[in-house]
Amino acid sequence: MLAGYAVPDFVSEFWHYYIAAISIAGIIFSLWVLSSQTTKKLAEGEQAELMVHTWDGDLQELNNPLPRWWMWMFIGLTFFGIVYLVLYPGLGKYAGTLGWSSFQEWKDDKDTVDAEFDKVMAPFKSQDLMAVAADPKAKEMGQNLFMTYCSQCHGSSAQGGKGFPNLTDGQWLFGGTPEDIQASITGGRIAEMPPMGDAVGGEQGAKEVANYVLSLGGKPHDATLAAAGQAKFVACAGCHGENGKGMAVASFPDLTDDAWQYGGSESAIVQSILKGRKGGMPAQSQAAGGALNDSKIHLLAAYVWGLGGGKKPAAPAPAEAMAAPAEAVAAPAAN
Ligand code: HEC
Ligand code: HEC
């Protein structure tokens, strides 16, 4: 936290004294100018000094002393400035006796807004995520949060883009149950595939394996290349499975579906193989350095779950299982 440092940007003590000295010298200089101009006081019956210039024939300038009201206003404002500099940061890195900082003010404002939001959230927070997903008001708030915190990567419709997964298609790298989604948001996710060029024999080998991958998914491919790639797919099977269908639990993607994070063309697959892939979803919880508290994550998880791709919890707690209709219990395996 920044407590005690009003201005943490000074790299050396010199600038602290430099700025403070200029501010103080400025105040002293103004007071000196004022006093030097107000010492003349007209004695009884004395005429103000006549300055040399004359305009428009007969318009003359007299050197009268400054009006008292003006002088007192000047002194008053100077005094205000001095009090201000004692109370608030302004002299170099001196923090001021009130300890005010723009950071603290921002934080207090934010805490107030968060507290307001939590009040609105309270009824949802205690609710089951799937119930929240069905609530239109929660959906609207979830969408607003999504626009603010997630759309820059996952797109405003949550359908992703190159490198960023589609959250609406029911294909999950890290699982689509309410708990899985909440965990993805809370702690972030990283899936990593090392560059595999050497393992498949360079670019030509990658092309062959890519065609074999396309054949596994029943997509248009070059049969000769695919046949040559089949044996090389051994290098991939450990992670993506013998049949390329991936292993949802271990976050290795299915290569036979249409849900491509990095593209499903031959050349995009070749790039995936040669360069490797490493997607990074940043952790969002405040505990992990993100911006979201538990209430917001709960709402967002419900929103994402409700976008159409959410899976039912695989193993509901016994009490829930009894209450839930039979088909809700027989959930499909994740991914
Ligand atoms: C900086 C970009 C970025 C931001 C911001 C971001 N994500 Fe992600 N997210 C990703 C990437 C990349 C992945 C895939 C990670 C991987 O491939 O290893 C991902 C994965 C996910 C997953 C898991 C998908 C799966 O297939 O299992 C969920 C759920 C998710 N994000 C939700 C969110 C939500 C909700 C937000 C907003 C709070 C958000 N993300 C913000 C980049 C981002
Ligand atoms: C060590 C485990 C591992 C091995 C070995 C591996 N992969 Fe991967 N692969 C992954 C992971 C994890 C991802 C997801 C990366 C991400 O989400 O950022 C991935 C992603 C991909 C993708 C991108 C999928 C998409 O949705 O765009 C392709 C294509 C792919 N792998 C093909 C292959 C092929 C072909 C091989 C063998 C030459 C191979 N992988 C070997 C772990 C592996």
XYZ file of C-alpha atoms and ligand atoms in Angstrom:
421
model
C 0.000 0.000 0.000
C 1.072 3.554 -0.534
C 0.428 4.824 2.990
C 2.901 7.529 4.007
C 3.953 8.367 0.473
C 1.972 11.144 -1.067
C 4.078 11.189 -4.203
C 5.917 7.913 -4.708
C 7.403 8.994 -8.048
C 10.494 10.857 -6.840
C 13.581 8.915 -7.712
C 15.911 10.945 -5.514
C 15.690 13.179 -2.466
C 16.944 16.064 -4.592
C 13.688 16.496 -6.501
C 11.706 16.404 -3.293
C 13.660 19.400 -1.909
C 13.791 21.105 -5.303
C 9.990 21.119 -5.700
C 9.351 22.044 -2.077
C 11.893 24.898 -2.213
C 10.323 26.361 -5.375
C 6.848 26.271 -3.811
C 7.974 27.962 -0.591
C 10.117 30.542 -2.429
C 7.083 31.347 -4.603
C 4.950 32.131 -1.557
C 7.643 34.268 0.055
C 8.187 36.140 -3.206
C 4.460 36.952 -3.558
C 4.316 38.276 -0.013
C 7.392 40.397 -0.629
C 5.877 41.863 -3.810
C 2.699 42.642 -1.907
C 4.440 44.350 0.988
C 6.715 46.342 -1.301
C 3.637 47.687 -3.105
C 1.522 48.508 -0.076
C 4.000 50.364 2.130
C 3.031 53.729 0.619
C 0.162 55.107 2.572
C -1.212 58.538 1.664
C -0.980 61.013 4.505
C -3.928 63.275 5.223
C -4.476 65.588 2.239
C -1.579 64.125 0.258
C -2.040 63.643 -3.515
C -1.224 60.330 -5.148
C 1.859 60.430 -7.302
C 1.099 61.221 -10.943
C 2.647 58.771 -13.382
C 4.171 60.154 -16.562
C 1.825 58.750 -19.222
C -1.311 60.437 -20.490
C -3.838 58.850 -22.850
C -6.703 60.109 -24.955
C -5.835 63.708 -24.267
C -6.586 63.882 -20.561
C -6.618 60.341 -19.102
C -3.892 60.142 -16.450
C -2.551 57.380 -14.215
C -2.158 57.932 -10.480
C 0.010 55.702 -8.302
C -2.533 55.030 -5.534
C -1.814 52.357 -2.925
C -3.624 49.029 -3.429
C -7.173 48.992 -2.033
C -7.293 47.415 1.439
C -9.935 44.823 0.495
C -7.752 43.624 -2.338
C -4.713 43.396 -0.128
C -6.561 41.411 2.545
C -7.938 39.077 -0.036
C -4.399 38.485 -1.275
C -3.150 37.799 2.247
C -6.156 35.574 2.963
C -5.560 33.463 -0.126
C -1.871 33.153 0.652
C -2.747 32.022 4.178
C -5.199 29.502 2.683
C -2.415 28.183 0.469
C -0.077 27.711 3.421
C -2.727 25.881 5.481
C -3.510 23.720 2.441
C 0.138 22.762 2.045
C 0.310 21.773 5.703
C -2.812 19.583 5.512
C -2.465 18.069 2.034
C 0.402 16.719 -0.084
C 1.915 19.491 -2.199
C 5.442 20.110 -0.972
C 7.627 17.494 -2.628
C 6.869 14.129 -1.073
C 5.575 15.577 2.207
C 2.285 13.706 2.770
C 0.348 16.411 4.644
C -1.009 16.057 8.174
C -4.384 14.698 6.969
C -2.711 11.792 5.159
C -4.984 12.293 2.135
C -3.968 10.654 -1.140
C -5.723 10.376 -4.477
C -5.083 6.634 -4.347
C -6.857 6.324 -0.996
C -9.753 8.447 -2.237
C -10.096 6.238 -5.308
C -9.951 3.122 -3.127
C -12.585 4.445 -0.708
C -14.892 5.288 -3.626
C -14.340 1.853 -5.091
C -15.002 0.135 -1.764
C -18.249 2.099 -1.448
C -19.392 1.044 -4.917
C -18.353 -2.556 -4.251
C -20.316 -2.563 -1.004
C -23.400 -1.237 -2.849
C -22.986 -3.907 -5.480
C -22.580 -6.618 -2.847
C -25.895 -5.537 -1.328
C -27.617 -6.058 -4.680
C -25.698 -9.311 -5.074
C -26.457 -10.720 -1.626
C -29.603 -12.633 -2.607
C -27.761 -14.233 -5.566
C -24.607 -15.119 -3.722
C -26.349 -17.638 -1.497
C -28.168 -19.152 -4.494
C -27.040 -22.104 -6.519
C -25.177 -21.030 -9.657
C -27.680 -22.620 -12.022
C -30.546 -20.823 -10.294
C -28.685 -17.529 -10.645
C -28.165 -18.258 -14.341
C -31.933 -18.429 -14.783
C -32.583 -15.025 -13.206
C -32.998 -12.234 -15.805
C -31.698 -9.513 -13.482
C -28.596 -11.546 -12.622
C -28.095 -12.177 -16.314
C -28.150 -8.473 -17.073
C -25.630 -7.696 -14.336
C -23.496 -10.631 -15.444
C -23.480 -9.339 -18.982
C -22.334 -5.898 -17.824
C -19.504 -7.480 -15.865
C -18.585 -9.637 -18.840
C -18.396 -6.576 -21.085
C -16.073 -4.882 -18.630
C -13.783 -7.714 -17.628
C -13.924 -10.463 -20.244
C -15.055 -9.199 -23.645
C -11.641 -7.829 -24.636
C -10.451 -11.429 -24.899
C -13.553 -13.582 -25.307
C -15.500 -11.125 -27.468
C -18.724 -9.318 -26.548
C -20.775 -12.347 -27.582
C -18.382 -14.654 -25.655
C -17.665 -16.573 -28.845
C -13.932 -15.995 -28.591
C -11.502 -15.453 -31.419
C -8.111 -16.689 -32.470
C -6.333 -17.791 -29.304
C -9.346 -17.175 -27.079
C -11.878 -19.926 -26.501
C -15.542 -19.753 -27.368
C -17.481 -19.949 -24.091
C -20.854 -20.701 -25.661
C -20.240 -23.896 -27.641
C -20.271 -26.544 -24.935
C -16.669 -27.557 -25.727
C -14.612 -27.011 -22.601
C -10.893 -27.318 -22.110
C -11.220 -27.072 -18.363
C -14.733 -28.362 -17.811
C -18.154 -26.783 -18.112
C -19.839 -27.490 -14.792
C -20.645 -24.481 -12.595
C -17.696 -25.348 -10.335
C -15.286 -25.748 -13.281
C -16.249 -22.397 -14.776
C -16.055 -20.649 -11.443
C -12.586 -22.168 -10.925
C -11.456 -21.060 -14.407
C -12.448 -17.479 -13.606
C -11.154 -17.432 -10.047
C -7.689 -18.876 -10.545
C -7.091 -18.408 -14.259
C -5.997 -21.224 -16.573
C -2.914 -22.096 -18.540
C -2.781 -24.900 -21.088
C 0.560 -25.471 -22.706
C 1.672 -27.500 -25.663
C 5.411 -27.569 -26.421
C 6.637 -27.027 -29.999
C 6.489 -30.455 -31.672
C 8.389 -29.777 -34.911
C 11.353 -31.958 -33.980
C 9.141 -34.858 -32.888
C 7.329 -35.031 -36.218
C 10.293 -34.356 -38.513
C 9.953 -30.687 -39.343
C 7.524 -28.831 -41.566
C 6.770 -31.703 -43.949
C 6.080 -34.032 -41.017
C 3.846 -31.398 -39.426
C 1.875 -31.155 -42.658
C 1.375 -34.914 -42.681
C 0.249 -35.041 -39.053
C -2.058 -32.067 -39.639
C -3.771 -33.997 -42.419
C -4.039 -37.041 -40.173
C -5.657 -34.812 -37.520
C -8.134 -33.544 -40.112
C -8.918 -37.137 -41.114
C -9.615 -38.048 -37.474
C -12.288 -35.386 -37.396
C -13.750 -36.537 -40.702
C -12.796 -33.287 -42.408
C -11.478 -32.737 -45.934
C -7.816 -33.785 -46.089
C -5.095 -35.171 -48.330
C -5.249 -38.964 -47.864
C -1.617 -39.609 -48.860
C -0.279 -37.041 -46.413
C -2.640 -38.290 -43.700
C -1.440 -41.878 -44.158
C 2.147 -40.703 -43.783
C 1.171 -38.735 -40.666
C -0.576 -41.559 -38.851
C 2.594 -43.093 -37.379
C 3.870 -39.683 -36.311
C 0.704 -39.016 -34.346
C 2.187 -41.228 -31.625
C 4.003 -38.103 -30.489
C 0.637 -36.445 -29.901
C -1.425 -39.315 -28.529
C -0.003 -39.013 -25.030
C -1.815 -35.713 -24.635
C -4.565 -35.646 -27.248
C -5.454 -39.341 -26.979
C -5.095 -42.185 -29.522
C -8.171 -40.985 -31.407
C -7.377 -37.262 -31.031
C -10.406 -36.707 -28.866
C -8.396 -35.109 -26.123
C -8.684 -35.566 -22.405
C -10.972 -32.996 -20.917
C -9.794 -33.504 -17.379
C -6.174 -32.816 -18.240
C -7.114 -29.836 -20.432
C -5.815 -31.359 -23.669
C -8.173 -30.289 -26.438
C -10.255 -32.529 -28.653
C -8.780 -32.228 -32.159
C -11.731 -33.867 -33.901
C -14.484 -31.329 -33.143
C -15.087 -27.941 -34.732
C -14.142 -25.922 -31.679
C -10.719 -24.646 -32.684
C -9.035 -22.143 -30.459
C -6.211 -21.468 -32.896
C -7.821 -22.425 -36.186
C -8.671 -25.692 -37.917
C -7.175 -25.126 -41.359
C -4.198 -27.250 -42.389
C -1.849 -24.291 -42.070
C -3.200 -23.269 -38.628
C -2.744 -26.835 -37.350
C 0.792 -26.932 -38.801
C 1.511 -23.701 -36.893
C 0.114 -25.225 -33.686
C 2.433 -28.195 -34.127
C 5.571 -26.249 -35.061
C 5.260 -23.376 -32.598
C 3.419 -25.056 -29.741
C 0.604 -23.218 -28.012
C 0.232 -21.611 -24.664
C -3.057 -19.970 -23.810
C -3.151 -17.896 -20.667
C -6.319 -16.916 -18.906
C -5.407 -14.453 -16.117
C -6.714 -15.153 -12.624
C -9.587 -12.796 -11.802
C -10.026 -13.158 -8.041
C -8.743 -10.381 -5.838
C -6.866 -12.974 -3.790
C -4.872 -13.839 -6.923
C -4.284 -10.222 -7.905
C -7.341 -9.853 -10.156
C -10.102 -7.272 -9.946
C -13.121 -9.353 -8.950
C -14.525 -10.242 -5.542
C -16.430 -13.473 -4.857
C -19.850 -11.937 -5.543
C -18.844 -10.799 -9.009
C -17.186 -14.104 -9.865
C -20.309 -15.968 -8.752
C -22.454 -13.804 -11.008
C -20.063 -14.099 -13.943
C -19.759 -17.861 -13.624
C -23.557 -18.102 -13.699
C -23.656 -15.830 -16.735
C -21.057 -17.861 -18.655
C -22.668 -21.146 -17.615
C -25.998 -19.852 -18.891
C -24.671 -18.878 -22.323
C -25.656 -22.259 -23.673
C -22.577 -24.396 -23.167
C -22.838 -25.063 -19.443
C -22.805 -28.659 -18.221
C -24.755 -29.992 -15.268
C -22.619 -30.787 -12.229
C -21.196 -34.288 -12.703
C -21.789 -35.491 -9.167
C -24.337 -33.448 -7.251
C -24.301 -33.672 -3.471
C -26.709 -36.425 -2.242
C -29.319 -33.961 -0.950
C -29.396 -32.128 -4.294
C -29.518 -35.417 -6.201
C -32.743 -36.339 -4.472
C -34.327 -33.007 -5.188
C -33.140 -32.777 -8.795
C -35.012 -34.368 -11.665
C -33.472 -37.601 -12.954
C -32.078 -36.163 -16.209
C -30.186 -33.462 -14.311
C -28.239 -36.150 -12.473
C -27.335 -38.096 -15.576
C -24.970 -35.403 -16.791
C -22.859 -36.026 -19.880
C -19.132 -36.335 -19.291
C -17.431 -32.946 -19.477
C -16.275 -31.863 -22.931
C -6.336 -11.616 -21.276
C -7.348 -12.367 -21.957
C -8.476 -12.981 -21.141
C -9.339 -12.351 -20.278
C -9.376 -10.890 -19.867
C -10.269 -13.354 -19.850
N -9.950 -14.546 -20.407
Fe -10.924 -16.305 -20.093
N -9.517 -17.265 -21.171
C -8.513 -16.683 -21.891
C -7.726 -17.708 -22.566
C -6.536 -17.470 -23.472
C -8.288 -18.936 -22.202
C -7.829 -20.310 -22.645
C -6.657 -20.701 -21.798
C -5.874 -21.790 -22.431
O -6.029 -22.087 -23.616
O -5.050 -22.302 -21.694
C -9.418 -18.627 -21.324
C -10.237 -19.577 -20.757
C -11.417 -19.299 -20.069
C -12.342 -20.282 -19.571
C -12.176 -21.796 -19.701
C -12.682 -22.233 -21.055
C -12.624 -23.703 -21.235
O -12.666 -24.125 -22.400
O -12.600 -24.436 -20.251
C -13.388 -19.611 -18.999
C -14.627 -20.208 -18.358
C -13.097 -18.201 -19.120
N -11.904 -18.049 -19.773
C -13.919 -17.192 -18.663
C -13.525 -15.866 -18.582
C -14.290 -14.841 -17.922
C -15.659 -15.016 -17.298
C -13.550 -13.703 -18.006
C -13.879 -12.331 -17.419
C -13.907 -12.289 -15.984
C -12.330 -14.015 -18.720
N -12.351 -15.337 -19.059
C -11.329 -13.098 -19.000
C -8.243 -15.336 -21.967
C -8.859 -14.369 -21.202
C 2.455 -32.286 -23.783
C 1.108 -32.415 -24.265
C 0.873 -32.183 -25.740
C 1.474 -32.804 -26.815
C 2.582 -33.838 -26.797
C 0.816 -32.260 -27.988
N -0.122 -31.343 -27.649
Fe -1.294 -30.322 -28.886
N -2.009 -29.245 -27.354
C -1.738 -29.486 -26.026
C -2.420 -28.494 -25.231
C -2.392 -28.390 -23.728
C -3.088 -27.646 -26.140
C -3.954 -26.431 -25.785
C -3.090 -25.186 -25.772
C -3.868 -23.961 -25.415
O -5.054 -24.025 -25.106
O -3.265 -22.890 -25.467
C -2.820 -28.145 -27.458
C -3.310 -27.579 -28.617
C -3.189 -28.162 -29.867
C -3.792 -27.657 -31.054
C -4.667 -26.407 -31.160
C -6.100 -26.765 -30.943
C -7.054 -25.632 -31.218
O -8.144 -25.678 -30.667
O -6.725 -24.731 -31.989
C -3.480 -28.493 -32.076
C -3.899 -28.396 -33.526
C -2.643 -29.532 -31.491
N -2.497 -29.275 -30.153
C -2.116 -30.563 -32.209
C -1.133 -31.380 -31.707
C -0.450 -32.353 -32.496
C -0.730 -32.658 -33.946
C 0.486 -32.921 -31.683
C 1.527 -33.953 -32.048
C 2.463 -33.552 -33.041
C 0.348 -32.326 -30.373
N -0.642 -31.409 -30.436
C 1.112 -32.657 -29.270
C -0.929 -30.467 -25.510
C -0.120 -31.270 -26.269
